[in-house]
Amino acid sequence: MHHRTFGGKVFEGVNHLFLAACALLCIFPIIHVLAVSFSGSTAAAAGQVTLWPVEFNLSSYKYALNNPQFLTSFLVSLERVALGLSVNMLLTIFAAYPLSKERSDLYGRNAYSWYLFITIIFSGGLIPWYMTVKQLGLMDSVWALILPGAVPVFNVIILLNFFRQLPKEIGESAFIDGAGHWTILSRIYLPLSKPALATLVLFTCVGHWNAWFDGLILMSSPHHYPLQTYLQTIMINRDMSLFTTASQEELKMLSEVSDRTLKSAQIFIAAAPILAVYPFLQKYFMKGIVVGSVKG
Amino acid sequence: MEKKASYPQILTTAVLTAAILVLAACSGNHTTNKESNPSSQASQTSNDNTGDAADSTAEIAKGKYDSPITVTSVMGLSDQVQKSVAIKPDVVNDNIWTRGYEKDLGIKIKYLWTVPGAQMEQKMNVAISSNDLPDIIPANPRQFKMLVDTGVAMDITQLFDQYASDFTKKMMEADKNIGLNQATVEGKLMGIPQLNGAIDAASMIWIRADWLKNLGLEPPKTMDDVIKIAEAFTKNDPDRNGANDTYGLGLLKDLTGGFAGLDGFFEGYHGYVNGWIDDGSGNLVFGGIQPPIKSALAKLAEMYKNGYIDKEFSVKDTAKVAESVTAGKVGMLYGQHWNPFYPLQDAKNKDPKADWQAFPIVSIDSVPAKPMINGSAATFYVVNKKMKNPEAAIKLYNYFYAKDPAISPDFAPAYHGKNGEQEKIPDQNYQLATMTSFYPQQNLFIHQSVNKYFNEKDQSVLENYWVKDNVEQIENYKAGDNKLWSGYAWAGPDNSAFNVIEFYDKNDRFLQNGYIKADTESTTQKGATLNQMRSETFTKIIMGAAPVDEFDAYVTKWKKLGGDDITREVNAAK
């Protein structure tokens, strides 16, 4: 390696400091939430917790894990991710493969592409979306959370571009050897696209796990809420003016509802699965981008 | 070529969307103006098998449907009901109320959807926009106006008169018809108000009495005393910890509101920051642009400069101010009756010495300060024009008033549900009723009865369910259960929130806001901008970033940017 100039060293130093600061900014809130979740509720209410738990205890985790609504919602979310991931990935692959072919191979390819692409730019808006889902009879079922977004067009475009970057000759030679499209897709394209697929799996999982708004609008009962929708209901800033005329029973719930340690524990448990998935897919994620750029 | 292919797509989408919207609007305007034909006559009585209360139940219901009818509604779930749903998922559709409706009234309730109370507004907005509405629609004032304007709401003036039970009418009288008045548009009753206590919203001063004692101070009698207390709480180490770490007046960035706001402070200067007041000639003017507000702001700027107010108040929301209170940094704030439950109970848990007590607001001069009160209803049950048996809505309303208030002759405690037992019996809770409404003086009544018990040793008040419940909690607090302090500070006999409300009530201190109906057109359009401008101007003035005279410029701008329109509309609609 060449001897670096002074300027180069300074640049590198500043760079490291800057990146470290960015990383700290990202991780600080997570550590804070973790610290609050392990703290005593009065210490948390008094704002005494920053990065280390005060009055360490596990009671909020015990409470959260015994909270039937939390568990129900957790299961709904798992179901949603499992179903959503299968449907999304299947349709993404089936849409991306033909669209990655030449125009001469697929009649009307560009029309199909535009048909899909328009949905990225234009959407019907909230009310038509709601009415469509309702008229289709999907309300209050887990499919309402999956089918309206069954074809993630953005993912299709990523994958079809990845397919296009694969050398055409591989497919052609397999074709000459007698392979059909199913074989070419399943035995050649998919194994070669692992990095791209892993990235899309990650996107899809995170997307489904974190979505909360559709759950709120399309589910008819809180019992069917996915986890993030449930979390939103406990985290939302309450309109304090409503308490002006609240009855005594409602008021008595206030101190329980405002418990920050409990909220933090639930946030952390909800974030844990994604935090656990990331490291395993991260390596593909990095590689996917690099591989793509080299081949391009 | 292909690019052009996209235009038909867009066009089709646009046309379809427009068509859907038009259709939705049409069905919304579709009127079924037929005189509702009450299928059940008032003379009809319920069967004797409804139990021992058959006679009075007959009166409540004014007739049971022989063949049960189905009524649809939706429900915003309270925190308590959400817990119940988690324990018993079908509790909303099968509980003591739904069973009672079916048995005593012949009405089956079907909920189209339920949603946690905090998201009720959002969910209801979507339902209104897509005209996907039930028979009985619980609406906030803004949605109420929308439902009236779009012709969804039914005129129930006559029905209400005909079907409301005697007890229901008594409750309306106790409310001085304020709630009904709020639900009346151009002389027609367009919704059924959910009554709460308007007087409960009055401002009060919460002060740490233990700090007063440490410093040898008396509770405030005048505005000057408030400033002196703020000064002493800031400078004289009221918590005796040897550190200069406290300040006098808690304040949140919103500047107004039911906790750590300034409403009560302005009222001390006879200024009404969110209210409409009579200008002496019968016209209403907006209180927030009157001279008293300017004087109060000047004083606040001085207090801020001297450090009596948190230097960082402009970024502190409720939770952040609550943190300071719990940490024992604040000794005084303007608030409302509910503050003991949150966040003052947290402060008490943290430091049992924290002795927050409520005091009436005080005046800058010899004219007594008057707290402003608003309407008594914040939720309206709109009867959908398409509803087949609209009188059923009023029967459901009567039914709640019959079973829930502990002063009702038909009161049945199981319908109300017992505090803290919802985990064992999740289907007994008044919040599960399709329509709720309360005795407007309920909280004051509880307090007065509790007082009789503690001060005059009157045991007879315990016959009332509410009173018994509260007395038990206060006794338990006195016996050492610190967690129950909030009930004591709320309705207890010594400097509690309702001591203050009672004081106002006895001395005729309440000032009724001149305009309590739904927001006018211009308020809906421009109100948010005007509030934003107010919040910025006031914050700047208090923090010394702008001179007090900035207030005059603000008043001019307020009028120009829509305030004059709002004033005109309010005067026309009052």
mmCIF file of N, CA and C in Angstrom, chain B residues 407-499:
data_model
loop_
_atom_site.group_PDB
_atom_site.id
_atom_site.type_symbol
_atom_site.label_atom_id
_atom_site.label_comp_id
_atom_site.label_asym_id
_atom_site.label_seq_id
_atom_site.Cartn_x
_atom_site.Cartn_y
_atom_site.Cartn_z
ATOM 1 N N ILE B 407 -77.910 7.086 40.640
ATOM 2 C CA ILE B 407 -79.044 7.809 41.199
ATOM 3 C C ILE B 407 -80.339 7.438 40.475
ATOM 4 N N SER B 408 -80.238 6.541 39.473
ATOM 5 C CA SER B 408 -81.439 6.145 38.746
ATOM 6 C C SER B 408 -82.236 5.140 39.566
ATOM 7 N N PRO B 409 -83.583 5.210 39.504
ATOM 8 C CA PRO B 409 -84.396 4.248 40.259
ATOM 9 C C PRO B 409 -84.167 2.803 39.801
ATOM 10 N N ASP B 410 -83.763 2.607 38.561
ATOM 11 C CA ASP B 410 -83.563 1.254 38.045
ATOM 12 C C ASP B 410 -82.100 0.832 38.070
ATOM 13 N N PHE B 411 -81.271 1.597 38.729
ATOM 14 C CA PHE B 411 -79.833 1.337 38.745
ATOM 15 C C PHE B 411 -79.537 -0.127 39.079
ATOM 16 N N ALA B 412 -78.702 -0.749 38.253
ATOM 17 C CA ALA B 412 -78.291 -2.136 38.503
ATOM 18 C C ALA B 412 -76.767 -2.185 38.442
ATOM 19 N N PRO B 413 -76.115 -2.391 39.590
ATOM 20 C CA PRO B 413 -74.649 -2.271 39.644
ATOM 21 C C PRO B 413 -73.929 -3.148 38.633
ATOM 22 N N ALA B 414 -74.497 -4.308 38.332
ATOM 23 C CA ALA B 414 -73.794 -5.216 37.419
ATOM 24 C C ALA B 414 -73.583 -4.566 36.059
ATOM 25 N N TYR B 415 -74.526 -3.721 35.656
ATOM 26 C CA TYR B 415 -74.395 -3.061 34.359
ATOM 27 C C TYR B 415 -73.216 -2.082 34.360
ATOM 28 N N HIS B 416 -72.984 -1.494 35.512
ATOM 29 C CA HIS B 416 -71.874 -0.550 35.603
ATOM 30 C C HIS B 416 -70.540 -1.293 35.678
ATOM 31 N N GLY B 417 -70.554 -2.412 36.363
ATOM 32 C CA GLY B 417 -69.322 -3.174 36.508
ATOM 33 C C GLY B 417 -68.532 -2.668 37.690
ATOM 34 N N LYS B 418 -67.782 -3.555 38.294
ATOM 35 C CA LYS B 418 -67.064 -3.129 39.484
ATOM 36 C C LYS B 418 -65.605 -2.854 39.160
ATOM 37 N N ASN B 419 -65.136 -1.753 39.687
ATOM 38 C CA ASN B 419 -63.736 -1.377 39.537
ATOM 39 C C ASN B 419 -62.797 -2.513 39.863
ATOM 40 N N GLY B 420 -61.863 -2.780 38.982
ATOM 41 C CA GLY B 420 -60.823 -3.756 39.296
ATOM 42 C C GLY B 420 -61.277 -5.195 39.158
ATOM 43 N N GLU B 421 -62.572 -5.420 38.846
ATOM 44 C CA GLU B 421 -63.012 -6.813 38.712
ATOM 45 C C GLU B 421 -63.251 -7.185 37.261
ATOM 46 N N GLN B 422 -62.868 -6.276 36.358
ATOM 47 C CA GLN B 422 -63.135 -6.539 34.948
ATOM 48 C C GLN B 422 -62.351 -7.741 34.441
ATOM 49 N N GLU B 423 -61.293 -8.101 35.125
ATOM 50 C CA GLU B 423 -60.539 -9.258 34.641
ATOM 51 C C GLU B 423 -61.266 -10.547 34.953
ATOM 52 N N LYS B 424 -62.044 -10.521 36.045
ATOM 53 C CA LYS B 424 -62.815 -11.721 36.388
ATOM 54 C C LYS B 424 -64.129 -11.764 35.615
ATOM 55 N N ILE B 425 -64.791 -10.593 35.534
ATOM 56 C CA ILE B 425 -66.058 -10.549 34.798
ATOM 57 C C ILE B 425 -65.954 -9.485 33.708
ATOM 58 N N PRO B 426 -65.296 -9.825 32.606
ATOM 59 C CA PRO B 426 -65.027 -8.803 31.583
ATOM 60 C C PRO B 426 -66.284 -8.296 30.889
ATOM 61 N N ASP B 427 -67.408 -9.014 30.989
ATOM 62 C CA ASP B 427 -68.576 -8.575 30.221
ATOM 63 C C ASP B 427 -69.516 -7.687 31.035
ATOM 64 N N GLN B 428 -69.075 -7.218 32.195
ATOM 65 C CA GLN B 428 -69.894 -6.277 32.959
ATOM 66 C C GLN B 428 -69.154 -4.958 33.070
ATOM 67 N N ASN B 429 -69.537 -4.009 32.245
ATOM 68 C CA ASN B 429 -68.845 -2.732 32.256
ATOM 69 C C ASN B 429 -69.713 -1.731 31.503
ATOM 70 N N TYR B 430 -69.907 -0.557 32.104
ATOM 71 C CA TYR B 430 -70.783 0.424 31.460
ATOM 72 C C TYR B 430 -70.239 0.863 30.108
ATOM 73 N N GLN B 431 -68.913 0.724 29.902
ATOM 74 C CA GLN B 431 -68.323 1.168 28.639
ATOM 75 C C GLN B 431 -68.657 0.233 27.481
ATOM 76 N N LEU B 432 -69.333 -0.876 27.775
ATOM 77 C CA LEU B 432 -69.738 -1.783 26.707
ATOM 78 C C LEU B 432 -71.093 -1.418 26.129
ATOM 79 N N ALA B 433 -71.755 -0.438 26.710
ATOM 80 C CA ALA B 433 -73.061 -0.028 26.200
ATOM 81 C C ALA B 433 -72.902 0.631 24.834
ATOM 82 N N THR B 434 -73.907 0.441 23.981
ATOM 83 C CA THR B 434 -73.856 1.021 22.638
ATOM 84 C C THR B 434 -73.870 2.544 22.698
ATOM 85 N N MET B 435 -74.696 3.059 23.603
ATOM 86 C CA MET B 435 -74.734 4.512 23.786
ATOM 87 C C MET B 435 -74.544 4.780 25.261
ATOM 88 N N THR B 436 -73.692 5.734 25.574
ATOM 89 C CA THR B 436 -73.512 6.103 26.976
ATOM 90 C C THR B 436 -73.781 7.591 27.126
ATOM 91 N N SER B 437 -74.121 7.988 28.333
ATOM 92 C CA SER B 437 -74.310 9.395 28.645
ATOM 93 C C SER B 437 -74.400 9.464 30.160
ATOM 94 N N PHE B 438 -73.995 10.570 30.730
ATOM 95 C CA PHE B 438 -73.829 10.553 32.174
ATOM 96 C C PHE B 438 -74.633 11.651 32.863
ATOM 97 N N TYR B 439 -74.762 11.486 34.155
ATOM 98 C CA TYR B 439 -75.375 12.515 34.982
ATOM 99 C C TYR B 439 -74.371 13.655 35.057
ATOM 100 N N PRO B 440 -74.730 14.836 34.539
ATOM 101 C CA PRO B 440 -73.727 15.893 34.384
ATOM 102 C C PRO B 440 -73.039 16.314 35.689
ATOM 103 N N GLN B 441 -73.747 16.199 36.803
ATOM 104 C CA GLN B 441 -73.109 16.597 38.070
ATOM 105 C C GLN B 441 -72.584 15.397 38.842
ATOM 106 N N GLN B 442 -72.380 14.291 38.123
ATOM 107 C CA GLN B 442 -71.986 13.051 38.791
ATOM 108 C C GLN B 442 -70.772 13.226 39.701
ATOM 109 N N ASN B 443 -69.715 13.815 39.172
ATOM 110 C CA ASN B 443 -68.480 13.902 39.946
ATOM 111 C C ASN B 443 -68.636 14.822 41.148
ATOM 112 N N LEU B 444 -69.351 15.914 40.951
ATOM 113 C CA LEU B 444 -69.577 16.848 42.047
ATOM 114 C C LEU B 444 -70.440 16.180 43.116
ATOM 115 N N PHE B 445 -71.434 15.433 42.659
ATOM 116 C CA PHE B 445 -72.310 14.703 43.571
ATOM 117 C C PHE B 445 -71.495 13.717 44.408
ATOM 118 N N ILE B 446 -70.590 13.010 43.756
ATOM 119 C CA ILE B 446 -69.747 12.050 44.477
ATOM 120 C C ILE B 446 -68.957 12.772 45.554
ATOM 121 N N HIS B 447 -68.354 13.882 45.154
ATOM 122 C CA HIS B 447 -67.524 14.623 46.102
ATOM 123 C C HIS B 447 -68.340 15.105 47.299
ATOM 124 N N GLN B 448 -69.510 15.667 47.009
ATOM 125 C CA GLN B 448 -70.318 16.208 48.103
ATOM 126 C C GLN B 448 -70.743 15.097 49.066
ATOM 127 N N SER B 449 -71.062 13.936 48.514
ATOM 128 C CA SER B 449 -71.462 12.823 49.372
ATOM 129 C C SER B 449 -70.270 12.307 50.174
ATOM 130 N N VAL B 450 -69.122 12.229 49.508
ATOM 131 C CA VAL B 450 -67.914 11.789 50.209
ATOM 132 C C VAL B 450 -67.622 12.735 51.374
ATOM 133 N N ASN B 451 -67.813 14.027 51.129
ATOM 134 C CA ASN B 451 -67.618 15.023 52.180
ATOM 135 C C ASN B 451 -68.544 14.783 53.357
ATOM 136 N N LYS B 452 -69.801 14.467 53.030
ATOM 137 C CA LYS B 452 -70.771 14.209 54.108
ATOM 138 C C LYS B 452 -70.294 13.053 54.960
ATOM 139 N N TYR B 453 -69.771 12.042 54.292
ATOM 140 C CA TYR B 453 -69.305 10.869 55.027
ATOM 141 C C TYR B 453 -68.144 11.235 55.949
ATOM 142 N N PHE B 454 -67.174 11.960 55.424
ATOM 143 C CA PHE B 454 -65.970 12.228 56.228
ATOM 144 C C PHE B 454 -66.164 13.363 57.221
ATOM 145 N N ASN B 455 -66.913 14.401 56.824
ATOM 146 C CA ASN B 455 -67.030 15.559 57.714
ATOM 147 C C ASN B 455 -68.196 15.449 58.683
ATOM 148 N N GLU B 456 -69.302 14.875 58.196
ATOM 149 C CA GLU B 456 -70.476 14.815 59.085
ATOM 150 C C GLU B 456 -70.754 13.397 59.539
ATOM 151 N N LYS B 457 -69.851 12.488 59.194
ATOM 152 C CA LYS B 457 -69.995 11.070 59.574
ATOM 153 C C LYS B 457 -71.359 10.512 59.163
ATOM 154 N N ASP B 458 -71.832 10.938 58.028
ATOM 155 C CA ASP B 458 -73.142 10.503 57.540
ATOM 156 C C ASP B 458 -72.988 9.182 56.794
ATOM 157 N N GLN B 459 -73.399 8.075 57.457
ATOM 158 C CA GLN B 459 -73.211 6.746 56.857
ATOM 159 C C GLN B 459 -74.203 6.480 55.725
ATOM 160 N N SER B 460 -75.304 7.239 55.718
ATOM 161 C CA SER B 460 -76.377 6.921 54.767
ATOM 162 C C SER B 460 -75.926 7.138 53.316
ATOM 163 N N VAL B 461 -74.953 8.011 53.116
ATOM 164 C CA VAL B 461 -74.510 8.270 51.729
ATOM 165 C C VAL B 461 -73.907 7.027 51.092
ATOM 166 N N LEU B 462 -73.485 6.085 51.918
ATOM 167 C CA LEU B 462 -72.849 4.885 51.385
ATOM 168 C C LEU B 462 -73.823 4.003 50.617
ATOM 169 N N GLU B 463 -75.109 4.294 50.762
ATOM 170 C CA GLU B 463 -76.082 3.509 49.998
ATOM 171 C C GLU B 463 -75.889 3.716 48.507
ATOM 172 N N ASN B 464 -75.364 4.855 48.138
ATOM 173 C CA ASN B 464 -75.096 5.099 46.726
ATOM 174 C C ASN B 464 -73.817 4.377 46.317
ATOM 175 N N TYR B 465 -73.919 3.677 45.218
ATOM 176 C CA TYR B 465 -72.829 2.824 44.749
ATOM 177 C C TYR B 465 -71.559 3.606 44.472
ATOM 178 N N TRP B 466 -71.703 4.745 43.740
ATOM 179 C CA TRP B 466 -70.524 5.562 43.419
ATOM 180 C C TRP B 466 -69.810 5.994 44.692
ATOM 181 N N VAL B 467 -70.634 6.488 45.638
ATOM 182 C CA VAL B 467 -70.067 7.075 46.854
ATOM 183 C C VAL B 467 -69.334 6.009 47.652
ATOM 184 N N LYS B 468 -69.960 4.848 47.749
ATOM 185 C CA LYS B 468 -69.363 3.764 48.521
ATOM 186 C C LYS B 468 -67.992 3.407 47.946
ATOM 187 N N ASP B 469 -67.943 3.292 46.624
ATOM 188 C CA ASP B 469 -66.717 2.952 45.932
ATOM 189 C C ASP B 469 -65.608 3.966 46.242
ATOM 190 N N ASN B 470 -65.957 5.236 46.157
ATOM 191 C CA ASN B 470 -64.954 6.280 46.396
ATOM 192 C C ASN B 470 -64.537 6.361 47.856
ATOM 193 N N VAL B 471 -65.525 6.231 48.745
ATOM 194 C CA VAL B 471 -65.186 6.287 50.170
ATOM 195 C C VAL B 471 -64.232 5.151 50.519
ATOM 196 N N GLU B 472 -64.508 3.970 49.977
ATOM 197 C CA GLU B 472 -63.633 2.824 50.265
ATOM 198 C C GLU B 472 -62.201 3.113 49.839
ATOM 199 N N GLN B 473 -62.061 3.688 48.649
ATOM 200 C CA GLN B 473 -60.708 3.966 48.157
ATOM 201 C C GLN B 473 -60.002 5.004 49.012
ATOM 202 N N ILE B 474 -60.745 6.033 49.402
ATOM 203 C CA ILE B 474 -60.118 7.076 50.203
ATOM 204 C C ILE B 474 -59.731 6.522 51.578
ATOM 205 N N GLU B 475 -60.610 5.677 52.137
ATOM 206 C CA GLU B 475 -60.277 5.038 53.417
ATOM 207 C C GLU B 475 -58.999 4.204 53.273
ATOM 208 N N ASN B 476 -58.899 3.482 52.165
ATOM 209 C CA ASN B 476 -57.708 2.663 51.947
ATOM 210 C C ASN B 476 -56.458 3.517 51.783
ATOM 211 N N TYR B 477 -56.636 4.652 51.113
ATOM 212 C CA TYR B 477 -55.482 5.554 50.999
ATOM 213 C C TYR B 477 -55.064 6.018 52.382
ATOM 214 N N LYS B 478 -56.055 6.423 53.171
ATOM 215 C CA LYS B 478 -55.734 6.937 54.514
ATOM 216 C C LYS B 478 -55.099 5.864 55.373
ATOM 217 N N ALA B 479 -55.454 4.599 55.073
ATOM 218 C CA ALA B 479 -54.869 3.498 55.840
ATOM 219 C C ALA B 479 -53.471 3.167 55.329
ATOM 220 N N GLY B 480 -52.988 3.883 54.341
ATOM 221 C CA GLY B 480 -51.590 3.713 53.948
ATOM 222 C C GLY B 480 -51.342 3.234 52.531
ATOM 223 N N ASP B 481 -52.401 3.026 51.733
ATOM 224 C CA ASP B 481 -52.151 2.591 50.362
ATOM 225 C C ASP B 481 -51.927 3.806 49.466
ATOM 226 N N ASN B 482 -50.661 4.114 49.285
ATOM 227 C CA ASN B 482 -50.262 5.316 48.557
ATOM 228 C C ASN B 482 -50.745 5.330 47.111
ATOM 229 N N LYS B 483 -50.933 4.131 46.539
ATOM 230 C CA LYS B 483 -51.331 4.035 45.122
ATOM 231 C C LYS B 483 -52.734 4.581 44.906
ATOM 232 N N LEU B 484 -53.507 4.707 45.984
ATOM 233 C CA LEU B 484 -54.886 5.170 45.842
ATOM 234 C C LEU B 484 -55.009 6.660 46.131
ATOM 235 N N TRP B 485 -53.873 7.337 46.210
ATOM 236 C CA TRP B 485 -53.892 8.770 46.500
ATOM 237 C C TRP B 485 -54.727 9.553 45.486
ATOM 238 N N SER B 486 -54.665 9.151 44.217
ATOM 239 C CA SER B 486 -55.330 9.932 43.171
ATOM 240 C C SER B 486 -56.826 10.107 43.445
ATOM 241 N N GLY B 487 -57.473 9.043 43.921
ATOM 242 C CA GLY B 487 -58.901 9.143 44.221
ATOM 243 C C GLY B 487 -59.161 10.162 45.313
ATOM 244 N N TYR B 488 -58.258 10.190 46.284
ATOM 245 C CA TYR B 488 -58.372 11.133 47.395
ATOM 246 C C TYR B 488 -58.168 12.575 46.907
ATOM 247 N N ALA B 489 -57.155 12.773 46.063
ATOM 248 C CA ALA B 489 -56.880 14.133 45.564
ATOM 249 C C ALA B 489 -57.926 14.570 44.561
ATOM 250 N N TRP B 490 -58.694 13.614 44.050
ATOM 251 C CA TRP B 490 -59.711 13.918 43.049
ATOM 252 C C TRP B 490 -61.016 14.349 43.699
ATOM 253 N N ALA B 491 -61.537 13.493 44.596
ATOM 254 C CA ALA B 491 -62.857 13.787 45.164
ATOM 255 C C ALA B 491 -62.848 13.835 46.682
ATOM 256 N N GLY B 492 -61.677 13.713 47.301
ATOM 257 C CA GLY B 492 -61.600 13.643 48.758
ATOM 258 C C GLY B 492 -62.040 14.931 49.433
ATOM 259 N N PRO B 493 -62.048 14.909 50.769
ATOM 260 C CA PRO B 493 -62.582 16.051 51.511
ATOM 261 C C PRO B 493 -61.616 17.231 51.688
ATOM 262 N N ASP B 494 -60.319 17.051 51.453
ATOM 263 C CA ASP B 494 -59.377 18.130 51.758
ATOM 264 C C ASP B 494 -58.679 18.646 50.505
ATOM 265 N N ASN B 495 -58.936 19.870 50.126
ATOM 266 C CA ASN B 495 -58.275 20.499 48.983
ATOM 267 C C ASN B 495 -58.143 19.577 47.784
ATOM 268 N N SER B 496 -59.208 18.856 47.484
ATOM 269 C CA SER B 496 -59.205 17.993 46.306
ATOM 270 C C SER B 496 -59.704 18.792 45.113
ATOM 271 N N ALA B 497 -59.594 18.164 43.929
ATOM 272 C CA ALA B 497 -60.035 18.836 42.709
ATOM 273 C C ALA B 497 -61.493 19.271 42.829
ATOM 274 N N PHE B 498 -62.327 18.395 43.400
ATOM 275 C CA PHE B 498 -63.739 18.747 43.439
ATOM 276 C C PHE B 498 -64.106 19.665 44.598
ATOM 277 N N ASN B 499 -63.196 19.842 45.560
ATOM 278 C CA ASN B 499 -63.378 20.951 46.502
ATOM 279 C C ASN B 499 -63.395 22.256 45.723
#
